[in-house]
Amino acid sequence: VWSIYLADRLFDLRDGSLRTRRHLFCREHRSLCRALLVVAASMLSVLTLFAPAAIRLHGFEVSLLVGCYFFLIHRLGTRLIHFPKELAVSFIFATGCALVPYALGISIRTLLLPAALFMLLCWLNCCGIDSWEARLRVRPLWSRVAAAVCLLSLPLALLQFPRTAASLFLATTGLIALNDVTPNLSSDLLRVLADVPLLSPLLFLSLR
């Protein structure tokens, strides 16, 4: 994930993008970011050697998605004015997270609903950060989707993933609260806090 993130920021700089303070930080510390990218990619290469064959195979498939993303965003970016970058990032991240359980034998049918809900949650996180960076406090579209995720996670609790459902519900309501209940927080603090609701699964790790 860090390899992809750092490469994405460095490609943004090559494209001349300085939309956010994240881009500005990367420009001011470009050499450090490049060094960290080399470290992260090297660690990934070593870990891949010890991964089970099934994970390496499906990981290669996910890497093709990442390659398509970089081509679409950084090669055809100016021609894709309305390309949903945040949604694409969320889809790839959720797919990567579902990779290990799928490689270990859990069926796509079993993974599909929780993975789709997790993708929506990641999308809400990205949209929230993007809107707060633009100093916008109201995003009707992502707020409606947030409510939908909450509702969809409830019937999931009645199936075989109660902890997943509870985590999704807490994380989504946390993002809604950050957007709607904290009008006095700075955009910098909101960007940091945006990832805190995603830690909700930690509350259920001790449960069996």
C-alpha positions as a printed NumPy array, in Angstrom:
array([[  0.   ,   0.   ,   0.   ],
       [  2.801,   2.409,   0.881],
       [  4.613,   1.595,  -2.361],
       [  1.489,   2.473,  -4.342],
       [  0.768,   5.588,  -2.286],
       [  4.284,   6.999,  -2.579],
       [  4.461,   6.232,  -6.291],
       [  1.103,   7.937,  -6.797],
       [  2.266,  11.105,  -5.017],
       [  5.541,  11.192,  -6.97 ],
       [  3.681,  10.755, -10.257],
       [  1.374,  13.6  ,  -9.222],
       [  4.41 ,  15.846,  -8.85 ],
       [  5.642,  14.847, -12.286],
       [  2.226,  15.811, -13.639],
       [  2.54 ,  19.182, -11.918],
       [ -0.195,  18.556,  -9.357],
       [  0.041,  20.551,  -6.111],
       [ -3.623,  20.454,  -5.12 ],
       [ -3.156,  19.549,  -1.475],
       [ -0.706,  19.909,   1.388],
       [  0.109,  16.22 ,   0.9  ],
       [  1.456,  17.102,  -2.543],
       [  3.35 ,  20.054,  -1.132],
       [  4.926,  17.856,   1.554],
       [  5.965,  15.322,  -1.073],
       [  7.544,  18.051,  -3.203],
       [  9.485,  19.471,  -0.272],
       [ 10.693,  15.981,   0.733],
       [ 10.921,  14.388,  -2.688],
       [ 14.235,  12.644,  -2.007],
       [ 12.899,  11.151,   1.221],
       [  9.753,   9.919,  -0.514],
       [ 11.824,   8.296,  -3.24 ],
       [ 14.02 ,   6.594,  -0.657],
       [ 10.969,   5.341,   1.244],
       [  9.502,   4.037,  -2.014],
       [ 12.672,   2.033,  -2.666],
       [ 12.569,   0.633,   0.887],
       [  8.891,  -0.274,   0.665],
       [  9.252,  -1.874,  -2.768],
       [ 12.305,  -3.829,  -1.61 ],
       [ 10.473,  -5.148,   1.444],
       [  7.543,  -6.106,  -0.778],
       [  9.85 ,  -8.026,  -3.11 ],
       [ 11.39 ,  -9.959,  -0.217],
       [  8.051, -10.752,   1.417],
       [  6.671, -11.96 ,  -1.899],
       [  9.309, -14.693,  -1.974],
       [  7.881, -16.16 ,   1.247],
       [  4.188, -15.759,   0.387],
       [  2.109, -18.828,  -0.545],
       [  1.851, -19.457,  -4.28 ],
       [ -1.878, -18.656,  -4.339],
       [ -1.296, -15.239,  -2.769],
       [  1.493, -14.485,  -5.249],
       [ -0.784, -15.424,  -8.153],
       [ -3.738, -13.34 ,  -7.025],
       [ -1.401, -10.569,  -5.935],
       [ -0.141, -10.39 ,  -9.505],
       [ -3.739,  -9.97 , -10.653],
       [ -4.234,  -7.093,  -8.219],
       [ -0.98 ,  -5.543,  -9.441],
       [ -2.487,  -5.473, -12.934],
       [ -5.351,  -3.403, -11.536],
       [ -2.824,  -1.051,  -9.986],
       [ -1.031,  -0.766, -13.325],
       [ -4.316,   0.1  , -15.058],
       [ -4.972,   2.732, -12.404],
       [ -1.592,   4.41 , -12.925],
       [ -2.079,   4.345, -16.696],
       [ -5.56 ,   5.864, -16.514],
       [ -4.681,   8.524, -13.927],
       [ -1.167,   9.547, -14.944],
       [ -1.146,   8.772, -18.639],
       [ -4.684,   9.699, -19.651],
       [ -5.485,  11.927, -16.683],
       [ -6.194,  15.13 , -18.602],
       [ -8.618,  13.245, -20.874],
       [-10.511,  11.659, -17.978],
       [-12.039,  14.738, -16.423],
       [-14.721,  12.86 , -14.495],
       [-12.779,   9.702, -13.709],
       [-13.727,   8.671, -10.127],
       [-10.198,   8.422,  -8.716],
       [-11.327,   7.949,  -5.105],
       [-13.679,   5.139,  -6.088],
       [-10.958,   3.414,  -8.13 ],
       [ -8.531,   3.606,  -5.189],
       [-11.155,   2.168,  -2.859],
       [-11.963,  -0.7  ,  -5.227],
       [ -8.302,  -1.675,  -5.566],
       [ -7.674,  -1.43 ,  -1.817],
       [-10.737,  -3.517,  -0.929],
       [ -9.783,  -6.078,  -3.567],
       [ -6.291,  -6.328,  -2.115],
       [ -7.667,  -6.79 ,   1.406],
       [ -9.959,  -9.598,   0.194],
       [ -7.015, -11.279,  -1.529],
       [ -5.692, -13.299,   1.421],
       [ -8.999, -14.856,   2.595],
       [ -9.854, -15.644,  -1.017],
       [ -6.44 , -17.242,  -1.592],
       [ -6.944, -19.29 ,   1.579],
       [-10.164, -20.801,   0.253],
       [-13.04 , -18.496,   1.179],
       [-15.409, -18.252,  -1.783],
       [-16.087, -15.064,  -3.722],
       [-19.771, -15.437,  -2.872],
       [-18.958, -15.271,   0.84 ],
       [-16.548, -12.342,   0.469],
       [-18.545, -10.264,  -2.001],
       [-20.889,  -8.402,   0.362],
       [-18.392,  -7.52 ,   3.119],
       [-15.768,  -6.576,   0.502],
       [-18.263,  -4.341,  -1.327],
       [-19.288,  -2.628,   1.906],
       [-15.642,  -2.161,   2.871],
       [-14.979,  -0.629,  -0.559],
       [-17.779,   1.883,   0.041],
       [-16.352,   2.684,   3.455],
       [-12.902,   3.321,   1.936],
       [-14.555,   5.525,  -0.679],
       [-16.28 ,   7.532,   2.038],
       [-12.947,   7.965,   3.77 ],
       [-11.274,   9.224,   0.576],
       [-14.184,  11.541,  -0.269],
       [-14.207,  12.934,   3.237],
       [-10.486,  13.724,   3.133],
       [-10.851,  15.262,  -0.327],
       [-13.753,  17.474,   0.738],
       [-12.053,  18.568,   3.965],
       [ -8.904,  19.464,   2.036],
       [-11.101,  21.638,  -0.164],
       [-12.614,  23.047,   3.063],
       [-16.098,  21.776,   2.173],
       [-18.225,  20.519,   5.021],
       [-21.189,  19.207,   3.04 ],
       [-20.992,  16.419,   0.485],
       [-24.612,  15.262,  -0.067],
       [-23.601,  12.327,  -2.285],
       [-21.097,  10.75 ,   0.085],
       [-23.36 ,  11.449,   3.069],
       [-26.198,   9.53 ,   1.402],
       [-23.861,   6.648,   0.608],
       [-22.658,   6.687,   4.214],
       [-26.205,   6.214,   5.417],
       [-26.644,   3.38 ,   2.913],
       [-23.538,   1.626,   4.213],
       [-24.909,   1.822,   7.753],
       [-28.191,   0.291,   6.672],
       [-26.554,  -2.418,   4.587],
       [-24.263,  -3.428,   7.435],
       [-27.218,  -4.208,   9.718],
       [-28.635,  -7.179,   7.774],
       [-25.063,  -8.368,   7.36 ],
       [-25.008,  -8.796,  11.139],
       [-27.831, -11.311,  10.829],
       [-25.693, -13.455,   8.55 ],
       [-22.262, -14.845,   9.38 ],
       [-20.239, -11.642,   9.844],
       [-21.585,  -9.865,  12.962],
       [-18.199,  -8.351,  13.887],
       [-17.662,  -7.142,  10.335],
       [-21.092,  -5.538,  10.348],
       [-20.518,  -3.87 ,  13.698],
       [-17.123,  -2.568,  12.557],
       [-18.6  ,  -1.149,   9.354],
       [-21.43 ,   0.468,  11.277],
       [-19.104,   2.111,  13.825],
       [-16.646,   3.281,  11.167],
       [-19.37 ,   4.774,   8.988],
       [-21.109,   6.57 ,  11.82 ],
       [-17.697,   7.851,  12.904],
       [-17.105,   9.401,   9.485],
       [-20.583,  10.924,   9.513],
       [-19.905,  12.398,  12.951],
       [-16.621,  13.925,  11.799],
       [-18.376,  15.615,   8.896],
       [-21.574,  16.742,  10.61 ],
       [-20.9  ,  17.051,  14.352],
       [-17.474,  18.712,  14.435],
       [-17.834,  22.099,  12.722],
       [-14.981,  23.682,  14.677],
       [-12.207,  21.224,  13.846],
       [ -9.505,  22.322,  11.413],
       [ -9.196,  20.607,   8.047],
       [ -5.721,  19.341,   9.02 ],
       [ -7.068,  17.632,  12.143],
       [-10.033,  16.208,  10.226],
       [ -7.694,  14.604,   7.684],
       [ -5.837,  12.876,  10.508],
       [ -8.996,  11.807,  12.328],
       [-10.52 ,  10.437,   9.118],
       [ -8.616,   7.18 ,   9.575],
       [ -9.531,   6.724,  13.245],
       [-13.025,   5.275,  12.556],
       [-11.358,   2.642,  10.341],
       [ -9.722,   1.225,  13.482],
       [-13.106,  -0.013,  14.749],
       [-12.215,  -3.729,  14.169],
       [ -9.687,  -3.431,  17.015],
       [-12.653,  -3.357,  19.4  ],
       [-13.619,  -6.885,  18.367],
       [-10.256,  -8.624,  18.136],
       [-10.588, -10.16 ,  21.598],
       [-14.047, -11.581,  20.886],
       [-14.396, -15.185,  19.78 ]])
